[in-house]
C-alpha positions in Angstrom: 12.7 12.3 -25.7 13.9 10.5 -22.6 10.3 10.2 -21.3 9.1 8.9 -24.7 11.8 6.3 -24.7 10.5 5.1 -21.3 7.0 4.9 -22.7 8.2 2.7 -25.5 9.9 0.5 -22.9 6.5 -0.1 -21.2 6.4 2.6 -18.6 2.8 3.9 -18.1 3.3 6.7 -15.6 5.7 9.2 -14.0 6.3 10.7 -10.6 7.7 14.2 -11.2 10.1 15.6 -8.6 9.3 19.2 -7.5 7.8 19.9 -10.9 6.6 23.4 -10.0 10.3 24.7 -9.9 10.6 24.7 -13.7 10.2 28.0 -15.5 6.7 28.3 -16.9 5.9 25.0 -15.4 2.2 24.9 -16.2 2.9 25.2 -19.9 5.7 22.7 -19.9 3.8 20.0 -18.1 0.7 20.5 -20.3 2.9 19.9 -23.3 4.6 17.0 -21.6 1.3 15.2 -21.0 0.2 15.9 -24.6 3.5 14.4 -26.0 3.2 11.3 -23.8 -0.4 10.6 -24.8 0.5 10.9 -28.4 3.4 8.5 -27.9 1.1 6.0 -26.2 -1.5 6.2 -29.0 1.3 5.6 -31.6 2.0 2.3 -29.7 -1.6 1.2 -29.9 -2.2 1.7 -26.2 -5.0 3.6 -24.3 -3.7 7.1 -23.6 -6.2 7.5 -20.8 -4.2 4.9 -18.8 -1.3 7.3 -18.5 -0.8 8.4 -14.8 1.3 11.4 -13.9 1.8 12.5 -10.2 3.5 15.6 -9.1 5.6 15.7 -5.9 4.2 18.7 -4.1 3.8 18.8 -0.3 1.0 21.3 0.0 -2.3 22.0 -1.7 -2.3 25.7 -1.8 -1.0 28.6 -3.9 -0.5 27.5 -7.6 -0.4 23.8 -6.8 -4.1 23.0 -7.5 -3.6 24.5 -10.9 -1.4 21.5 -11.9 -4.4 19.1 -11.5 -7.1 21.3 -13.1 -8.8 19.2 -15.8 -9.3 20.0 -19.4 -12.8 21.1 -20.7 -13.5 17.4 -21.4 -12.9 16.6 -17.7 -9.7 14.6 -18.4 -6.3 15.6 -16.8 -4.6 18.5 -18.5 -1.2 18.1 -16.8 -1.1 15.8 -13.7 -3.6 13.1 -12.6 -2.7 13.8 -9.0 -0.3 15.3 -6.4 1.4 13.4 -3.7 -1.2 13.9 -1.0 1.1 14.6 1.9 -1.6 16.9 3.6 -3.8 13.9 4.3 -0.9 12.1 5.9 0.0 15.2 7.9 -3.5 15.5 9.3 -3.9 11.9 10.2 -0.6 11.8 11.9 -1.4 15.0 13.7 -4.4 13.2 15.1 -2.9 9.8 16.0 0.9 10.4 16.7 1.0 13.0 19.5 3.1 15.2 17.2 2.1 18.3 15.3 4.0 18.3 12.0 5.3 21.5 10.3 3.2 22.3 7.2 4.6 20.7 4.1 7.3 18.8 5.9 7.9 15.7 8.1 9.6 17.7 10.9 7.9 18.0 14.2 6.5 21.5 15.2 5.5 20.6 18.7 3.9 17.9 20.9 0.2 17.6 20.9 -2.7 16.5 18.8 -5.7 17.8 16.7 -9.2 17.0 17.7 -11.5 14.7 15.7 -13.4 17.8 14.6 -10.2 19.4 13.2 -9.3 16.2 11.5 -12.7 16.1 9.8 -12.5 19.7 8.8 -9.0 19.4 7.4 -9.8 16.3 5.3 -12.9 17.9 3.8 -10.8 21.0 3.0 -8.3 18.7 1.3 -11.0 17.1 -0.8 -12.6 20.4 -1.8 -9.2 21.8 -2.8 -9.4 19.8 -6.1 -12.1 18.3 -8.3 -13.9 15.2 -7.2 -12.3 13.3 -10.0 -8.8 14.3 -8.9 -9.6 13.4 -5.3 -10.5 9.9 -6.4 -7.0 9.5 -8.0 -4.9 11.4 -5.5 -1.6 9.7 -4.5 -2.4 9.0 -0.8 1.1 8.3 0.5 1.7 7.8 4.2 5.4 7.0 4.0 8.1 7.6 1.4 11.8 8.1 0.8 11.4 11.6 2.1 9.6 10.8 5.4 10.0 8.7 8.5 8.2 5.3 8.2 4.8 5.0 9.6 5.5 2.4 12.3 8.4 4.5 13.6 6.0 7.4 14.2 3.0 5.3 15.3 4.5 3.1 17.9 1.1 1.8 19.1 0.1 -0.8 16.5 -3.6 0.0 17.2 -3.1 3.5 16.0 -1.0 2.3 13.0 -3.9 0.0 12.0 -6.4 2.8 12.4 -4.3 5.1 10.2 -4.1 2.4 7.5 -7.9 1.9 7.5 -8.2 5.6 6.9 -5.7 5.5 4.1 -7.5 2.7 2.3 -11.0 4.1 2.8 -10.5 7.8 2.0 -11.0 8.8 -1.7 -7.8 8.4 -3.6 -5.2 5.8 -4.5 -3.6 4.3 -1.3 0.2 4.1 -1.9 2.4 1.5 -0.1 6.1 2.4 0.3 8.1 -0.8 0.1 8.4 -2.5 3.5 5.4 -0.7 5.1 3.3 -3.9 4.5 5.8 -5.6 6.9 5.8 -2.8 9.5 9.4 -1.8 8.7 10.9 0.8 11.0 12.9 3.8 9.7 13.5 7.3 10.9 14.8 10.3 8.9 16.9 9.8 5.8 18.9 7.5 5.4 17.2 5.1 7.8 13.9 5.4 5.9 15.7 4.1 2.8 17.1 1.0 4.4 16.9 -2.3 2.3 13.8 -4.3 2.2 13.5 -6.7 5.1 13.1 -9.9 3.1 14.1 -11.9 6.2 10.9 -10.8 7.8 8.8 -11.6 4.7 10.3 -15.0 4.3 9.7 -16.0 7.9 6.4 -14.2 8.9 5.4 -17.0 11.2 8.2 -15.9 13.5 7.2 -12.2 13.5 3.7 -12.1 15.0 3.2 -8.3 15.0 4.6 -7.9 11.5 2.4 -10.7 10.3 -0.7 -9.0 11.7 0.2 -5.8 9.8 0.8 -7.8 6.6 -2.5 -9.6 6.9 -4.3 -6.3 7.5 -2.8 -4.8 4.3 -4.1 -7.9 2.4 -7.6 -7.5 3.9 -7.7 -3.8 3.1 -6.6 -4.4 -0.5 -9.3 -7.1 -0.9 
């Protein structure tokens, strides 16, 4: 009922926090999507524009089952998962840190090879349908991770990572302030307020302006 109320207020999607922890989660979220689509149709809107993303940090076990399509090819539960594995692999390549699986903590110093990066990204794409891969939530920074520029201190590597984010299959997701190259370590530093002072005076922040303009070019 709460979700239906939000639909009536104009919301057209949901990010679901650890949705796999519910009892009989596959059944519940299938019913949830059905109810949301019905509510959207009652409002005269297109139910296919509903977007539901599940917060899951890995693409193994039962997790791909949440993005299995219905027989007609349309999403049955979620449109996508938060694609942290792509972030993990790209940072393992660029940052000099190897991250623990399904976390933003550092396992050890080091890096993966270009061959490993290629293999891991292709495994990620093959873990779900091609349609799902095209709508995956490709997030490189969030309220649960360190900010990208804090990890990639070399702006050349930062820009290379962003080019990959915007050219890989999926929906590139920008956490507020990343477009300004905001810094932020582990929680709560990664949740600091937006740096409007930088945005309103970009001419005085050369490096941040370069990052901002790169985002604009990639979006174009």
